[in-house]
Short mmCIF file of C-alpha atoms in Angstrom, two decimals:
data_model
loop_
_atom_site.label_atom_id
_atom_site.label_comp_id
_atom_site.label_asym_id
_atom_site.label_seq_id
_atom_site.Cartn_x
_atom_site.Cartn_y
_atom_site.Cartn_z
CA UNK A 4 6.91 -12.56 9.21
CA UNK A 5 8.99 -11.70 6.26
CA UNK A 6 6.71 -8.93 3.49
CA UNK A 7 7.44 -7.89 0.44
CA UNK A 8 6.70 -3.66 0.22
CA UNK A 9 5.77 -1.59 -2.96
CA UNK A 10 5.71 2.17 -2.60
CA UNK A 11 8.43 2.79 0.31
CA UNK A 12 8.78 6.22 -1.32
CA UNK A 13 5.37 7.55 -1.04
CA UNK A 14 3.74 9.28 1.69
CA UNK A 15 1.72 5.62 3.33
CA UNK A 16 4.55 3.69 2.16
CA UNK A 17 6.90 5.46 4.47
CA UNK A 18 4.53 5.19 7.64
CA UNK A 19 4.10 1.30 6.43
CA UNK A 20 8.09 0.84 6.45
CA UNK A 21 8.21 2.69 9.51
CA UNK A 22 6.04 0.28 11.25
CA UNK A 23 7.53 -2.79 9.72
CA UNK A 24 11.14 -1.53 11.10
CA UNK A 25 9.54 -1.00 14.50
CA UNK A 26 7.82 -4.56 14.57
CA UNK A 27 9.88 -7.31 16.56
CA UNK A 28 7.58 -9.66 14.88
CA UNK A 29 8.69 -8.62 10.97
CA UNK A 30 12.06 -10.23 10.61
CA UNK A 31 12.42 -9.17 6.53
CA UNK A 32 11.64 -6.41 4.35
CA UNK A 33 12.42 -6.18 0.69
CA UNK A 34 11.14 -2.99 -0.55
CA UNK A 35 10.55 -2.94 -4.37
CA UNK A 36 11.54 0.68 -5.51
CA UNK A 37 12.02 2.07 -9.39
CA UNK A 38 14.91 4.14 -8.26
CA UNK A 39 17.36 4.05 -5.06
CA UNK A 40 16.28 5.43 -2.94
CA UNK A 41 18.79 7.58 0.15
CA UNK A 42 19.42 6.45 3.56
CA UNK A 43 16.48 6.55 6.05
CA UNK A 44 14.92 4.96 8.88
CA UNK A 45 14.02 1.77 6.40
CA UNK A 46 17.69 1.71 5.06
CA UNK A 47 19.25 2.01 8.02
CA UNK A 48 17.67 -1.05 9.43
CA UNK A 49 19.19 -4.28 9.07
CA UNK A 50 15.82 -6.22 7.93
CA UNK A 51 15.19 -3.71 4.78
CA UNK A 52 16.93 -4.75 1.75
CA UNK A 53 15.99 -2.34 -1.19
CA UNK A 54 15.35 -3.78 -4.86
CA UNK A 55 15.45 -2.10 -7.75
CA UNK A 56 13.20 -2.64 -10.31
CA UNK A 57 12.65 -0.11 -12.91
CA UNK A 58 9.55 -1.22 -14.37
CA UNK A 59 7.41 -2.55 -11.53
CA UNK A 60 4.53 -4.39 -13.88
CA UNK A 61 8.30 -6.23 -15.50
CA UNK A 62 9.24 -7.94 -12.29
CA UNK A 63 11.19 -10.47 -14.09
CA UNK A 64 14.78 -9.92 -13.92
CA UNK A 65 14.01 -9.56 -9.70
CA UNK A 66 11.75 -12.51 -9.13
CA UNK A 67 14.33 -14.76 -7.46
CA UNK A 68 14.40 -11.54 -4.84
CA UNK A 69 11.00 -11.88 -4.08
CA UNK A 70 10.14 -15.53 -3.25
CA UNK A 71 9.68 -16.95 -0.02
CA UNK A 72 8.04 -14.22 1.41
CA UNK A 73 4.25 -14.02 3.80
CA UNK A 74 2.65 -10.68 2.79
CA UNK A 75 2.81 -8.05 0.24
CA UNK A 76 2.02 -4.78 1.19
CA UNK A 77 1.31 -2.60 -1.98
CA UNK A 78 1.29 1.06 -1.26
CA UNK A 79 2.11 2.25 -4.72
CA UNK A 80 -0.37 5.17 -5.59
CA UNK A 81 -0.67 8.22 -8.26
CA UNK A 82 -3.43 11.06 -8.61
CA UNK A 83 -5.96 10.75 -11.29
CA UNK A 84 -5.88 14.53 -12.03
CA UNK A 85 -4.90 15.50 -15.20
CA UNK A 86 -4.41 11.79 -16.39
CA UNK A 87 -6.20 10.32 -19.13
CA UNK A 88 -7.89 6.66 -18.18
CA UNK A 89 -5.57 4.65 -20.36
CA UNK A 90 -2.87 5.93 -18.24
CA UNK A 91 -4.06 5.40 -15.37
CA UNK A 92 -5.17 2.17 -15.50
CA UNK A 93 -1.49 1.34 -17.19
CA UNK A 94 0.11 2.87 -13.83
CA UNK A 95 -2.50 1.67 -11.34
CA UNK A 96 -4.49 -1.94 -12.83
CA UNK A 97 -1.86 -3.02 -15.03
CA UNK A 98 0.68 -2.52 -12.88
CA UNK A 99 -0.67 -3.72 -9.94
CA UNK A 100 -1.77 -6.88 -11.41
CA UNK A 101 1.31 -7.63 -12.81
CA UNK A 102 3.30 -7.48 -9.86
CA UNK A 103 0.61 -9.67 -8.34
CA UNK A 104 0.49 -12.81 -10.51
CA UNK A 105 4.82 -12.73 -10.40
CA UNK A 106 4.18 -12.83 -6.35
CA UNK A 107 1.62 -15.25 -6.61
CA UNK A 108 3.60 -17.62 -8.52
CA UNK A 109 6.65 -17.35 -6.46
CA UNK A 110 5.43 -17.88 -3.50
CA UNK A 111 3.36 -20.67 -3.44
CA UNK A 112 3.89 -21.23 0.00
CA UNK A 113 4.06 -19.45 3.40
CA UNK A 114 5.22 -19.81 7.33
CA UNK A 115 1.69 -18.63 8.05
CA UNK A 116 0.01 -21.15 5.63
CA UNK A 117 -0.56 -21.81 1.92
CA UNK A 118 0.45 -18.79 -0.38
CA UNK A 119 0.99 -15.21 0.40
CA UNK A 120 -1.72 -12.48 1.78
CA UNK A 121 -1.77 -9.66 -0.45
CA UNK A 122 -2.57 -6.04 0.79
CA UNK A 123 -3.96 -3.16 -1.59
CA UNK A 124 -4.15 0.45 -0.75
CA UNK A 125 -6.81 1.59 -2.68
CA UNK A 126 -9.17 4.39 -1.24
CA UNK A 127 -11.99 5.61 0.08
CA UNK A 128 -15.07 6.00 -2.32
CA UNK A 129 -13.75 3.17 -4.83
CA UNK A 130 -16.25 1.15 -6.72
CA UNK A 131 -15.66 -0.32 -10.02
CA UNK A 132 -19.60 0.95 -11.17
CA UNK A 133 -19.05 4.30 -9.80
CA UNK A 134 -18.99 7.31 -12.34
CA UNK A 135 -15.44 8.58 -11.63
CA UNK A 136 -12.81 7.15 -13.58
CA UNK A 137 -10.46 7.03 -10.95
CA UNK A 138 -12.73 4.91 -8.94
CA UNK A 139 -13.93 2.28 -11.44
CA UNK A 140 -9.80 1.57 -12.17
CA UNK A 141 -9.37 0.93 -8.47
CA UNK A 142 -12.76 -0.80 -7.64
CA UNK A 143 -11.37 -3.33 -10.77
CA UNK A 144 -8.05 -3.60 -9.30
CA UNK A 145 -9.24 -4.57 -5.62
CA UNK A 146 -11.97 -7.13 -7.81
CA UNK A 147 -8.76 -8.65 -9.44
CA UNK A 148 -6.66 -8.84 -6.91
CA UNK A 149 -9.84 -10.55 -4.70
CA UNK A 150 -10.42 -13.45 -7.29
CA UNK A 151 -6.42 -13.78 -8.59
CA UNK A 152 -5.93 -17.42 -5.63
CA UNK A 153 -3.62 -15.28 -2.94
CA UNK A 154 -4.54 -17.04 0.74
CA UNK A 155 -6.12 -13.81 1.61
CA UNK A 156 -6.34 -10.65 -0.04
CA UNK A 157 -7.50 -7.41 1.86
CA UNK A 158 -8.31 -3.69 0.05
CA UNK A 159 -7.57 -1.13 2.33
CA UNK A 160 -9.49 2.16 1.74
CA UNK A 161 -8.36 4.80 3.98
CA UNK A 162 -10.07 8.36 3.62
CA UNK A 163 -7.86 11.18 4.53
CA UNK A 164 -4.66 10.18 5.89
CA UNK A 165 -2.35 12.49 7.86
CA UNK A 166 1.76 12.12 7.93
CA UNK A 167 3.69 11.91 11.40
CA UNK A 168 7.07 10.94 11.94
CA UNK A 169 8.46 13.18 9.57
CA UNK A 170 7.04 11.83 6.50
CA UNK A 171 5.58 14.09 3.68
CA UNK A 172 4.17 13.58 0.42
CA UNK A 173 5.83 13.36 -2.87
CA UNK A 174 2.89 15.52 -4.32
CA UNK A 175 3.18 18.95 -4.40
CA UNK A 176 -0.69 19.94 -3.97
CA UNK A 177 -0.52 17.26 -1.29
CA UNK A 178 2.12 18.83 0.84
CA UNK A 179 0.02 22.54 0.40
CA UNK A 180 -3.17 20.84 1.37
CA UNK A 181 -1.37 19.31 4.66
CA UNK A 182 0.39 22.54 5.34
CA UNK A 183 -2.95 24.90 5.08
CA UNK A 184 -4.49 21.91 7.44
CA UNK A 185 -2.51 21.44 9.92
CA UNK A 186 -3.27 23.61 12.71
CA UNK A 187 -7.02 21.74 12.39
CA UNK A 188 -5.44 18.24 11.82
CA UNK A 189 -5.50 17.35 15.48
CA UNK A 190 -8.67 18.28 15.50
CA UNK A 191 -9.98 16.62 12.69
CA UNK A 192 -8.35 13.08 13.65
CA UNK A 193 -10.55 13.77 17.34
CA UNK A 194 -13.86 14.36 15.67
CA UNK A 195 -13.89 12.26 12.95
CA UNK A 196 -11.43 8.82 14.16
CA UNK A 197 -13.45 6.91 11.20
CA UNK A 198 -12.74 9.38 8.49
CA UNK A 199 -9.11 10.34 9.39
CA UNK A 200 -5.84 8.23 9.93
CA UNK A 201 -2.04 8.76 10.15
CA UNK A 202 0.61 7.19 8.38
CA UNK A 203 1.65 5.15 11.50
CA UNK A 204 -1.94 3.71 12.10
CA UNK A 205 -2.24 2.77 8.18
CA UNK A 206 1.57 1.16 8.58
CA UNK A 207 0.01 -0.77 12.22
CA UNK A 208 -3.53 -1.53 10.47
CA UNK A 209 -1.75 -3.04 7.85
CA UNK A 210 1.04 -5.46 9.87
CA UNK A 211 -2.20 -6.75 11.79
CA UNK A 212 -4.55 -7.93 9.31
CA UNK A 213 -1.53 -9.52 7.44
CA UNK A 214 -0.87 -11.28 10.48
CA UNK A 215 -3.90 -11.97 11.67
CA UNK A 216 -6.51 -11.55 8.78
CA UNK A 217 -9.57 -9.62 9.26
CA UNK A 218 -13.22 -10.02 9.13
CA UNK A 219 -13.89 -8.23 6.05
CA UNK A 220 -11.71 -8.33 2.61
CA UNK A 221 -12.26 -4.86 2.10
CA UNK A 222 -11.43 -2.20 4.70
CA UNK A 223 -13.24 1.42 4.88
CA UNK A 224 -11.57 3.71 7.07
CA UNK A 225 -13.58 3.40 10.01
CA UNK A 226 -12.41 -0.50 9.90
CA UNK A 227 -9.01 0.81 9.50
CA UNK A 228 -9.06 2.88 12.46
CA UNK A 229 -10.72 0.02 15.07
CA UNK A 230 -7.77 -2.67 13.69
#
């Protein structure tokens, strides 16, 4: 399987590149970054190949990069706090949709059938009628992305998500919050297994259901955790 990866820099893009490295069964990764990016484990494999595009919702000068390709997994994320709506739906639907119709249309075709399987992280509580801004932008993402003609399509909504291997977040009120946590995080991945996940079993949850599609198009985090 040969996928296409958006958001190799962030905290679940690392665990995702992580796993696609370690999977005999991914033979390709181009990772779509604004910036390059320094040597780690993804760059240091053979089957990553890093593009550079600085606008990711302009994917035109790369397109020829990105064809032929089975999945896309698109971990690309910000915070809604202190953002004003028309921001961030510029940075999260805009964006996102973008990208999506250039991958759509240049890869009309796949090893594993017709067309490519798109895969969203979006996140738990999402709904494009619910009251919080940051939720109605993502529930209309994931309803775009559902009804844009990919073969399959799957949301992924984790709730919290804890980083192994090394990985950390990008956010700075992220990386407090994880280092106040984490004598409890063990703990909290035991009691609740359908509320928590790691990096590594959002990066394994992911490579499955684009292989193998799932039930459901949309995946809450207890779904996520029994993949």
């Amino acid at each position: 399987m040969k996928v296409i990866l958006f958001g190799a820099t962030g905290m679940v893009g690392q665990g995702v590149l992580r796993e696609c490295v370690l999977d005999r069964e991914v033979t390709a990764v181009v990772s779509v970054v604004r910036k390059a990016t320094a040597p780690g484990l993804g760059r240091r494999s053979e089957k990553v190949r890093e593009v550079v595009a600085a606008d990711l919702a302009d994917l035109s000068r790369v397109e020829g990069e990105l064809m032929g390709y089975d999945a896309c997994l698109f971990c690309v994320g910000v915070s809604a706090v202190e953002m004003k709506e028309a921001e961030y739906r510029r940075v999260t639907f805009e964006m996102t949709t973008s990208a999506a119709r250039t991958l759509l249309r240049v890869n009309p075709t796949s090893v594993y059938g017709d067309g490519m399987t798109f895969l969203y992280v979006s996140g738990a509580g999402t709904n494009s009628n619910g009251r919080a801004m940051w939720a109605r932008v993502k529930g209309e993402t994931e309803d775009w992305l559902l009804s844009m003609g990919f073969k399959a399509a799957y949301m992924f909504r984790p709730g919290m998500i804890v980083p192994r291997d090394g990985i950390v977040s990008k956010t700075g009120w992220y990386r407090g919050m994880y280092a106040a946590m984490r004598p409890v995080l063990p703990m909290l991945l035991r009691m609740f297994p359908k509320h928590v996940t790691t990096t590594d079993q959002m990066g394994r949850a992911m490579l499955a259901v684009a292989k193998h599609g799932y039930a459901k198009q949309v995946l809450e985090a207890g779904d996520i955790a029994g993949v």
